[in-house]
Amino acid sequence: MATSTSIVYLIALPLFGAAALLLGGRRTNKWGHLLATSMSAGSFVVGLYQLSLMLDRATEDRAITQKLFTWISVGDFNVDASLLLDQLSICFVLLISGVGTLIHIYSISYMAEDPDRRRFFAYLNLFIAAMLLLVLGDSYLNLYVGWEGVGLASYLLIGFWNKKPAYATASKKAFVMNRVGDMGLSLAIMIAFATLGTTTFAGVSEHAHHASEAAMTAIGIMLLIAAVGKSAQFPLQAWLGDAMAGPTPVSALIHAATMVTAGVYLIVRSNFVFDAAPTAQLLVVIVGAITLLLGAFIGTAKDDIKKALAASTMSQIGYMILGAGLGPAGYAFAIMHLLTHGFFKAGMFLGAGSVMHGMNDEVDMRKFGGLRKFMPITFVTFGLGYLAILGVPPFAGFYSKDLIIETAFDSGGLQGPLLGTITLIGAAITAFYMTRVMILTFTSKARWDEDTHPHESPILMWLPMVILAIGSVSTGYLFTRGDSLENWLSPVFGEHGGHSKEHLIPPLVVSALALLSVSIGVSIAIIKYQRNEIDRIAPANVSIFTRLARRDFGQDAINETLFMRPGQVLTDVLVKSDDKVIDGAVRGIGRMAIGSGAVLRKSQSGFARSYAAFILIGAILMIAGIWVVTQ
Amino acid sequence: MNPYNYLYLAGLLFTIGAIGVVVRRNAIVIFMCVELMLNAANLAFVTFSRINGTLDGQVTAFFTMVVAACEVVVGLAIIVAIYRSRRSASVDDASLLKR
């Protein structure tokens, strides 16, 4: 494989930006955001340059590596800090740095009033660097560094306004739940090293065929746990809703477009593991299917616009995970949906941010309404993203989501129709809740607070939204024209790539079914919300299902009863036993010494005559003793 | 004369001395009682020497006298010093060590 010396600049530029802003302190306040934005843009330019170089090379030479330094060298175990830029990584590099740069530009204006804007941009750059390292690492160990880096950046950015205790708690919650997933990743690395003796993608891929299926299944399940944690999939999904505490650009970049999709990247990157472990693959599919329905159901009941979008993100990533679990047929489509989703969901989050900007940071959709007239650009860009996520042709989601639905139907056996139906139901619910968001925010009657004066956002904010909207419209067509993305990615997935040409149901019928379910969802939403008055306060007398969905199907309650409370009890017991038993013993020894000292001190009266008496008594006793013994 | 009578006398003297040390307050008197105990011991040594027909006890008695002389010198000096500073020779007044 060819080597290169310029891949590292992709990571080095944003990393430098983060370091300069964090170390430079207040001095960089004036121009820090510009530096950070240009570093991110620089990374994007390097990415484009690398893409142009890659396009010039023949298909088999497209992947290149760069060794940075020898990281660990113990006996015959060597880990290099190396980067791998192949067809898969370049997609992610361009998505991360491209969308990242747009969101940097957006944030300049969005965060203009914030006294800590410099720190915000430092964290954003740190995130870009870590995320790029995640997708560029050539081994699980290098990926792990980036994996933890994005976790840190996510934690810092969710808790960016940590003066509010709830936000600080949200960031801690995200960090702790991610930790569960990270445990899976580190265990996967350990199992890979113990059974295969290597942690590089190339090495594991080479050994995957002749390693035992049990080992591959174990690695696969651990990788799935990692993906589930990072991508907020069932059963580790509870953190994503609360992660919306972070500033909206963060939600757009980290919790919609890039970081949460790292789990999909991990599974697709580990395609050789999952191809060798059907059980793990099946689990991936199950997790994806559950999450896509769960997220969609939660999305129907949320009144907080960001939480509705977060639930939607969870559901859409469910689609991707499902696609990635369908094996070689689905990998490329999972990535395609990931990329198109990156555009339309980031666009919609920025739109939500723009709405909040104009509405005094209100997030409750029940207090929006009629914003179409006041925020035309936001309405149009959000609307294009809306059409894209629904999967209306010719918008991006139509291509990517339909391909996943199609692949689900084609996955064979009983599984095929079942998964296909689930994805169709998911599409219908997606249409319902997204239409609800549109109606509540933009088209229904105004229900604002008295003192709000909605207005369109400045150009620095709407320009990124427009670019992302163009992406939401065009990417699907571009990626599928002549199966371009599928062919582009196929070298990464080995020999057996490409999707089968035999269909259970003809693609056209699948598209028609998908459109039918979407139109059902849209119609229900229009009947339910466009026609009726919408209460400013969420009605209380709703079905048990709505109540459950509002409370995220008790995900927090379950986590609390199953893990938090027992953990607290265990902690209490441990603290008490530490306090009473261990500390008690130590303190007891001290108290014993003090007590015996107090008793003995009484004999030390200071009177010479009492000492003399003691000596006398002692002497008499000794003599008596000797007399008794010798008698 | 039965030499054991001397031992009884020595025991009597020692007891008087010991009781004197414990019950009296005046340092000088205590000191004299200590001397009494030493001399009782001396008497016992000499008596044993006589009973056993050896010189060991007599030699020890001389040592005791020397030690007693030294002790008197040091002890009286201390008593005088205490009396000068505290205007009292009572041993119960000199109980600063307990604090």
Short mmCIF file of C-alpha atoms in Angstrom, two decimals, chain A residues 604-609 612-613 616, chain B residues 18 21-24 91-92 95 98:
data_model
loop_
_atom_site.label_atom_id
_atom_site.label_comp_id
_atom_site.label_asym_id
_atom_site.label_seq_id
_atom_site.Cartn_x
_atom_site.Cartn_y
_atom_site.Cartn_z
CA GLN A 604 1.47 9.80 87.26
CA SER A 605 0.44 12.21 90.04
CA GLY A 606 3.76 14.03 90.24
CA PHE A 607 4.03 13.36 93.98
CA ALA A 608 7.41 11.87 94.80
CA ARG A 609 5.95 10.00 97.78
CA ALA A 612 8.04 5.87 96.34
CA ALA A 613 5.00 3.98 97.57
CA LEU A 616 7.83 -0.07 97.73
CA ALA B 18 10.36 2.81 104.12
CA VAL B 21 9.74 7.82 103.03
CA VAL B 22 6.13 7.20 102.14
CA VAL B 23 4.39 9.13 104.92
CA ARG B 24 6.62 12.13 105.65
CA VAL B 91 8.15 17.02 98.51
CA ASP B 92 4.44 17.36 97.80
CA SER B 95 5.02 18.08 91.87
CA LYS B 98 2.67 15.81 86.38
#
